[in-house]
């Protein structure tokens, strides 16, 4: 793998790993604040970020070694509304800056595996940003989010409310690969 693509994937792996943990912490805070569905949304999206981190990690299976990894990551435990704001900003950074820049380098370098893993992530992050925006509106109105079962694809992290699709619209994985957060 080319050096710049590997550097970018390591950074994305770090960012996804920290998002995974951050969302679990913010899920616990949402439980404390009385927003059970927002808490469940955080848990579902946390698992989608784990899928993204795992995909990046697997793409670098032949790039072993120890590295200092620099990643953008939000810190702090605020109110659930503030945590949702942090989550939205993190997702938007990935959608608008981080992944498009990393994808451009991967395309320049012909790194097909990295392009796929980045495509899977950015497709899910767009959904995450929208779901978090909806959650923030509910919380800012003093209510929990209305939320049915949340389905997450274990191959690409695609996230959807309701029934799992027959086939994942992003990666084509069958329904059996989805995990439900109900
Ligand atoms: Fe992600
Ligand atoms: Fe995300
Ligand atoms: Fe998928």
PDB file of C-alpha atoms and ligand atoms in Angstrom:
ATOM      1  CA  UNK A   1       0.000   0.000   0.000  1.00  0.00           C
ATOM      2  CA  UNK A   2       1.271   3.485  -0.807  1.00  0.00           C
ATOM      3  CA  UNK A   3       2.532   5.465   2.183  1.00  0.00           C
ATOM      4  CA  UNK A   4       0.015   8.311   1.994  1.00  0.00           C
ATOM      5  CA  UNK A   5      -2.987   5.983   1.683  1.00  0.00           C
ATOM      6  CA  UNK A   6      -1.722   3.886   4.604  1.00  0.00           C
ATOM      7  CA  UNK A   7      -1.181   7.028   6.708  1.00  0.00           C
ATOM      8  CA  UNK A   8      -4.694   8.227   5.911  1.00  0.00           C
ATOM      9  CA  UNK A   9      -6.289   4.852   6.674  1.00  0.00           C
ATOM     10  CA  UNK A  10      -4.466   4.666  10.013  1.00  0.00           C
ATOM     11  CA  UNK A  11      -5.790   8.122  10.863  1.00  0.00           C
ATOM     12  CA  UNK A  12      -9.321   7.128   9.793  1.00  0.00           C
ATOM     13  CA  UNK A  13      -8.996   3.950  11.881  1.00  0.00           C
ATOM     14  CA  UNK A  14      -8.087   6.109  14.889  1.00  0.00           C
ATOM     15  CA  UNK A  15     -10.979   8.485  14.252  1.00  0.00           C
ATOM     16  CA  UNK A  16     -13.512   5.661  13.875  1.00  0.00           C
ATOM     17  CA  UNK A  17     -12.196   3.873  16.970  1.00  0.00           C
ATOM     18  CA  UNK A  18     -12.530   7.000  19.082  1.00  0.00           C
ATOM     19  CA  UNK A  19     -15.982   7.769  17.662  1.00  0.00           C
ATOM     20  CA  UNK A  20     -17.001   4.233  18.677  1.00  0.00           C
ATOM     21  CA  UNK A  21     -15.985   4.873  22.290  1.00  0.00           C
ATOM     22  CA  UNK A  22     -17.238   8.454  22.406  1.00  0.00           C
ATOM     23  CA  UNK A  23     -20.721   7.408  21.258  1.00  0.00           C
ATOM     24  CA  UNK A  24     -20.892   4.708  23.953  1.00  0.00           C
ATOM     25  CA  UNK A  25     -20.065   7.326  26.595  1.00  0.00           C
ATOM     26  CA  UNK A  26     -22.634   9.717  25.162  1.00  0.00           C
ATOM     27  CA  UNK A  27     -25.150   6.859  25.080  1.00  0.00           C
ATOM     28  CA  UNK A  28     -24.705   6.396  28.837  1.00  0.00           C
ATOM     29  CA  UNK A  29     -25.213  10.140  29.314  1.00  0.00           C
ATOM     30  CA  UNK A  30     -28.425  10.021  27.248  1.00  0.00           C
ATOM     31  CA  UNK A  31     -29.730   7.268  29.560  1.00  0.00           C
ATOM     32  CA  UNK A  32     -28.940   9.510  32.548  1.00  0.00           C
ATOM     33  CA  UNK A  33     -30.740  12.393  30.859  1.00  0.00           C
ATOM     34  CA  UNK A  34     -33.844  10.235  30.230  1.00  0.00           C
ATOM     35  CA  UNK A  35     -33.511   9.883  26.435  1.00  0.00           C
ATOM     36  CA  UNK A  36     -33.620   6.099  25.970  1.00  0.00           C
ATOM     37  CA  UNK A  37     -34.026   6.213  22.183  1.00  0.00           C
ATOM     38  CA  UNK A  38     -31.204   8.707  21.714  1.00  0.00           C
ATOM     39  CA  UNK A  39     -29.086   6.366  23.848  1.00  0.00           C
ATOM     40  CA  UNK A  40     -30.023   3.450  21.573  1.00  0.00           C
ATOM     41  CA  UNK A  41     -29.198   5.510  18.474  1.00  0.00           C
ATOM     42  CA  UNK A  42     -25.753   6.277  19.936  1.00  0.00           C
ATOM     43  CA  UNK A  43     -25.198   2.537  20.571  1.00  0.00           C
ATOM     44  CA  UNK A  44     -26.251   1.547  17.058  1.00  0.00           C
ATOM     45  CA  UNK A  45     -24.054   4.194  15.417  1.00  0.00           C
ATOM     46  CA  UNK A  46     -21.200   3.273  17.753  1.00  0.00           C
ATOM     47  CA  UNK A  47     -21.319  -0.224  16.318  1.00  0.00           C
ATOM     48  CA  UNK A  48     -21.369   1.143  12.746  1.00  0.00           C
ATOM     49  CA  UNK A  49     -18.157   3.048  13.595  1.00  0.00           C
ATOM     50  CA  UNK A  50     -16.661  -0.200  14.896  1.00  0.00           C
ATOM     51  CA  UNK A  51     -17.458  -1.777  11.517  1.00  0.00           C
ATOM     52  CA  UNK A  52     -15.690   1.131   9.755  1.00  0.00           C
ATOM     53  CA  UNK A  53     -12.645   0.889  12.037  1.00  0.00           C
ATOM     54  CA  UNK A  54     -12.485  -2.873  11.436  1.00  0.00           C
ATOM     55  CA  UNK A  55     -12.696  -2.418   7.667  1.00  0.00           C
ATOM     56  CA  UNK A  56      -9.808   0.084   7.678  1.00  0.00           C
ATOM     57  CA  UNK A  57      -7.804  -2.194   9.985  1.00  0.00           C
ATOM     58  CA  UNK A  58      -8.377  -5.188   7.706  1.00  0.00           C
ATOM     59  CA  UNK A  59      -7.330  -3.226   4.621  1.00  0.00           C
ATOM     60  CA  UNK A  60      -3.957  -2.709   6.357  1.00  0.00           C
ATOM     61  CA  UNK A  61      -3.478  -6.373   7.269  1.00  0.00           C
ATOM     62  CA  UNK A  62      -0.155  -6.358   5.386  1.00  0.00           C
ATOM     63  CA  UNK A  63       0.962  -3.017   6.847  1.00  0.00           C
ATOM     64  CA  UNK A  64       1.820  -4.171  10.352  1.00  0.00           C
ATOM     65  CA  UNK A  65       3.958  -2.233  12.798  1.00  0.00           C
ATOM     66  CA  UNK A  66       3.778   0.462  15.442  1.00  0.00           C
ATOM     67  CA  UNK A  67       2.818   3.978  14.492  1.00  0.00           C
ATOM     68  CA  UNK A  68       1.925   7.241  16.135  1.00  0.00           C
ATOM     69  CA  UNK A  69      -1.577   7.953  14.791  1.00  0.00           C
ATOM     70  CA  UNK A  70      -3.062  11.424  14.618  1.00  0.00           C
ATOM     71  CA  UNK A  71      -6.829  11.702  14.254  1.00  0.00           C
ATOM     72  CA  UNK A  72      -9.470  14.372  14.656  1.00  0.00           C
ATOM     73  CA  UNK A  73     -11.623  13.482  17.680  1.00  0.00           C
ATOM     74  CA  UNK A  74     -14.111  15.375  19.804  1.00  0.00           C
ATOM     75  CA  UNK A  75     -13.803  15.371  23.599  1.00  0.00           C
ATOM     76  CA  UNK A  76     -16.089  16.265  26.460  1.00  0.00           C
ATOM     77  CA  UNK A  77     -19.265  15.056  28.121  1.00  0.00           C
ATOM     78  CA  UNK A  78     -21.939  17.730  27.928  1.00  0.00           C
ATOM     79  CA  UNK A  79     -25.706  17.642  27.969  1.00  0.00           C
ATOM     80  CA  UNK A  80     -27.222  15.200  25.492  1.00  0.00           C
ATOM     81  CA  UNK A  81     -28.027  18.145  23.201  1.00  0.00           C
ATOM     82  CA  UNK A  82     -24.364  19.251  23.313  1.00  0.00           C
ATOM     83  CA  UNK A  83     -23.172  15.692  22.762  1.00  0.00           C
ATOM     84  CA  UNK A  84     -25.461  15.395  19.717  1.00  0.00           C
ATOM     85  CA  UNK A  85     -24.011  18.678  18.410  1.00  0.00           C
ATOM     86  CA  UNK A  86     -20.536  17.178  18.813  1.00  0.00           C
ATOM     87  CA  UNK A  87     -21.637  14.016  17.045  1.00  0.00           C
ATOM     88  CA  UNK A  88     -23.154  15.975  14.131  1.00  0.00           C
ATOM     89  CA  UNK A  89     -19.981  18.060  13.753  1.00  0.00           C
ATOM     90  CA  UNK A  90     -17.794  14.960  13.776  1.00  0.00           C
ATOM     91  CA  UNK A  91     -19.893  13.230  11.132  1.00  0.00           C
ATOM     92  CA  UNK A  92     -19.955  16.368   8.956  1.00  0.00           C
ATOM     93  CA  UNK A  93     -16.175  16.712   9.190  1.00  0.00           C
ATOM     94  CA  UNK A  94     -15.810  13.141   7.927  1.00  0.00           C
ATOM     95  CA  UNK A  95     -18.383  13.682   5.152  1.00  0.00           C
ATOM     96  CA  UNK A  96     -17.157  17.069   3.923  1.00  0.00           C
ATOM     97  CA  UNK A  97     -13.423  17.033   4.555  1.00  0.00           C
ATOM     98  CA  UNK A  98     -11.726  13.930   5.841  1.00  0.00           C
ATOM     99  CA  UNK A  99     -13.077  11.141   3.662  1.00  0.00           C
ATOM    100  CA  UNK A 100     -13.261  13.116   0.374  1.00  0.00           C
ATOM    101  CA  UNK A 101      -9.588  14.083   0.850  1.00  0.00           C
ATOM    102  CA  UNK A 102      -8.576  10.511   1.732  1.00  0.00           C
ATOM    103  CA  UNK A 103     -10.612   9.128  -1.172  1.00  0.00           C
ATOM    104  CA  UNK A 104      -8.921  11.525  -3.616  1.00  0.00           C
ATOM    105  CA  UNK A 105      -5.485  10.297  -2.515  1.00  0.00           C
ATOM    106  CA  UNK A 106      -6.561   6.627  -2.648  1.00  0.00           C
ATOM    107  CA  UNK A 107      -7.932   7.142  -6.182  1.00  0.00           C
ATOM    108  CA  UNK A 108      -4.728   8.890  -7.272  1.00  0.00           C
ATOM    109  CA  UNK A 109      -2.753   5.945  -5.920  1.00  0.00           C
ATOM    110  CA  UNK A 110      -5.065   3.238  -7.327  1.00  0.00           C
ATOM    111  CA  UNK A 111      -5.728   1.748  -3.870  1.00  0.00           C
ATOM    112  CA  UNK A 112      -8.947  -0.183  -4.560  1.00  0.00           C
ATOM    113  CA  UNK A 113      -9.373  -1.675  -1.070  1.00  0.00           C
ATOM    114  CA  UNK A 114      -8.973   1.703   0.612  1.00  0.00           C
ATOM    115  CA  UNK A 115     -11.408   3.308  -1.858  1.00  0.00           C
ATOM    116  CA  UNK A 116     -14.025   0.686  -0.951  1.00  0.00           C
ATOM    117  CA  UNK A 117     -13.506   1.015   2.784  1.00  0.00           C
ATOM    118  CA  UNK A 118     -13.724   4.822   2.537  1.00  0.00           C
ATOM    119  CA  UNK A 119     -16.848   4.577   0.345  1.00  0.00           C
ATOM    120  CA  UNK A 120     -18.554   2.321   2.908  1.00  0.00           C
ATOM    121  CA  UNK A 121     -17.750   4.764   5.713  1.00  0.00           C
ATOM    122  CA  UNK A 122     -18.783   7.994   3.994  1.00  0.00           C
ATOM    123  CA  UNK A 123     -22.097   6.456   2.858  1.00  0.00           C
ATOM    124  CA  UNK A 124     -23.006   5.614   6.462  1.00  0.00           C
ATOM    125  CA  UNK A 125     -21.744   8.907   7.925  1.00  0.00           C
ATOM    126  CA  UNK A 126     -24.258  10.817   5.791  1.00  0.00           C
ATOM    127  CA  UNK A 127     -27.081   8.815   7.378  1.00  0.00           C
ATOM    128  CA  UNK A 128     -25.578   9.234  10.848  1.00  0.00           C
ATOM    129  CA  UNK A 129     -25.445  13.027  10.490  1.00  0.00           C
ATOM    130  CA  UNK A 130     -29.130  13.124   9.473  1.00  0.00           C
ATOM    131  CA  UNK A 131     -30.233  10.807  12.297  1.00  0.00           C
ATOM    132  CA  UNK A 132     -28.308  12.820  14.876  1.00  0.00           C
ATOM    133  CA  UNK A 133     -29.819  16.050  13.543  1.00  0.00           C
ATOM    134  CA  UNK A 134     -33.294  14.582  13.996  1.00  0.00           C
ATOM    135  CA  UNK A 135     -32.371  13.444  17.513  1.00  0.00           C
ATOM    136  CA  UNK A 136     -31.085  16.905  18.436  1.00  0.00           C
ATOM    137  CA  UNK A 137     -34.336  18.527  17.286  1.00  0.00           C
ATOM    138  CA  UNK A 138     -36.328  16.177  19.517  1.00  0.00           C
ATOM    139  CA  UNK A 139     -34.060  16.704  22.528  1.00  0.00           C
ATOM    140  CA  UNK A 140     -34.045  20.480  22.072  1.00  0.00           C
ATOM    141  CA  UNK A 141     -37.863  20.262  22.106  1.00  0.00           C
ATOM    142  CA  UNK A 142     -37.660  18.453  25.456  1.00  0.00           C
ATOM    143  CA  UNK A 143     -38.647  15.037  24.043  1.00  0.00           C
ATOM    144  CA  UNK A 144     -36.967  11.733  23.341  1.00  0.00           C
ATOM    145  CA  UNK A 145     -36.495  10.797  19.691  1.00  0.00           C
ATOM    146  CA  UNK A 146     -39.236   8.663  18.126  1.00  0.00           C
ATOM    147  CA  UNK A 147     -37.237   5.726  16.853  1.00  0.00           C
ATOM    148  CA  UNK A 148     -38.133   2.242  15.606  1.00  0.00           C
ATOM    149  CA  UNK A 149     -35.605  -0.591  15.446  1.00  0.00           C
ATOM    150  CA  UNK A 150     -32.241   0.535  14.052  1.00  0.00           C
ATOM    151  CA  UNK A 151     -30.516  -1.816  11.619  1.00  0.00           C
ATOM    152  CA  UNK A 152     -26.762  -1.715  11.011  1.00  0.00           C
ATOM    153  CA  UNK A 153     -24.980  -3.630   8.244  1.00  0.00           C
ATOM    154  CA  UNK A 154     -22.044  -5.592   9.658  1.00  0.00           C
ATOM    155  CA  UNK A 155     -20.126  -5.326   6.383  1.00  0.00           C
ATOM    156  CA  UNK A 156     -20.284  -1.587   5.609  1.00  0.00           C
ATOM    157  CA  UNK A 157     -21.993   0.096   8.588  1.00  0.00           C
ATOM    158  CA  UNK A 158     -25.045   1.207   6.581  1.00  0.00           C
ATOM    159  CA  UNK A 159     -27.609   2.326   9.166  1.00  0.00           C
ATOM    160  CA  UNK A 160     -31.397   2.439   8.759  1.00  0.00           C
ATOM    161  CA  UNK A 161     -34.509   2.684  10.881  1.00  0.00           C
ATOM    162  CA  UNK A 162     -37.189   0.013  10.486  1.00  0.00           C
ATOM    163  CA  UNK A 163     -36.862  -3.423   8.879  1.00  0.00           C
ATOM    164  CA  UNK A 164     -33.503  -4.599   7.543  1.00  0.00           C
ATOM    165  CA  UNK A 165     -33.445  -4.545   3.724  1.00  0.00           C
ATOM    166  CA  UNK A 166     -33.225  -7.825   1.768  1.00  0.00           C
ATOM    167  CA  UNK A 167     -29.877  -6.586   0.471  1.00  0.00           C
ATOM    168  CA  UNK A 168     -27.748  -3.740   1.813  1.00  0.00           C
ATOM    169  CA  UNK A 169     -28.115  -0.808  -0.628  1.00  0.00           C
ATOM    170  CA  UNK A 170     -24.461   0.196  -0.112  1.00  0.00           C
ATOM    171  CA  UNK A 171     -22.516  -3.086  -0.118  1.00  0.00           C
ATOM    172  CA  UNK A 172     -25.047  -5.738  -1.219  1.00  0.00           C
ATOM    173  CA  UNK A 173     -24.726  -7.832   1.963  1.00  0.00           C
ATOM    174  CA  UNK A 174     -27.750 -10.044   2.770  1.00  0.00           C
ATOM    175  CA  UNK A 175     -30.200  -9.293   5.596  1.00  0.00           C
ATOM    176  CA  UNK A 176     -28.500 -11.924   7.784  1.00  0.00           C
ATOM    177  CA  UNK A 177     -25.463  -9.628   8.107  1.00  0.00           C
ATOM    178  CA  UNK A 178     -27.466  -6.882   9.826  1.00  0.00           C
ATOM    179  CA  UNK A 179     -27.541  -6.321  13.575  1.00  0.00           C
ATOM    180  CA  UNK A 180     -30.665  -4.809  15.072  1.00  0.00           C
ATOM    181  CA  UNK A 181     -30.723  -2.289  17.942  1.00  0.00           C
ATOM    182  CA  UNK A 182     -34.282  -2.436  19.226  1.00  0.00           C
TER     183      UNK A 182
HETATM  184 FE1  LIG B   1     -17.658   5.838  10.602  1.00  0.00          FE
HETATM  185 FE1  LIG B   2     -20.690   7.891  11.647  1.00  0.00          FE
HETATM  186 FE1  LIG B   3     -23.695  -2.924   3.854  1.00  0.00          FE
END
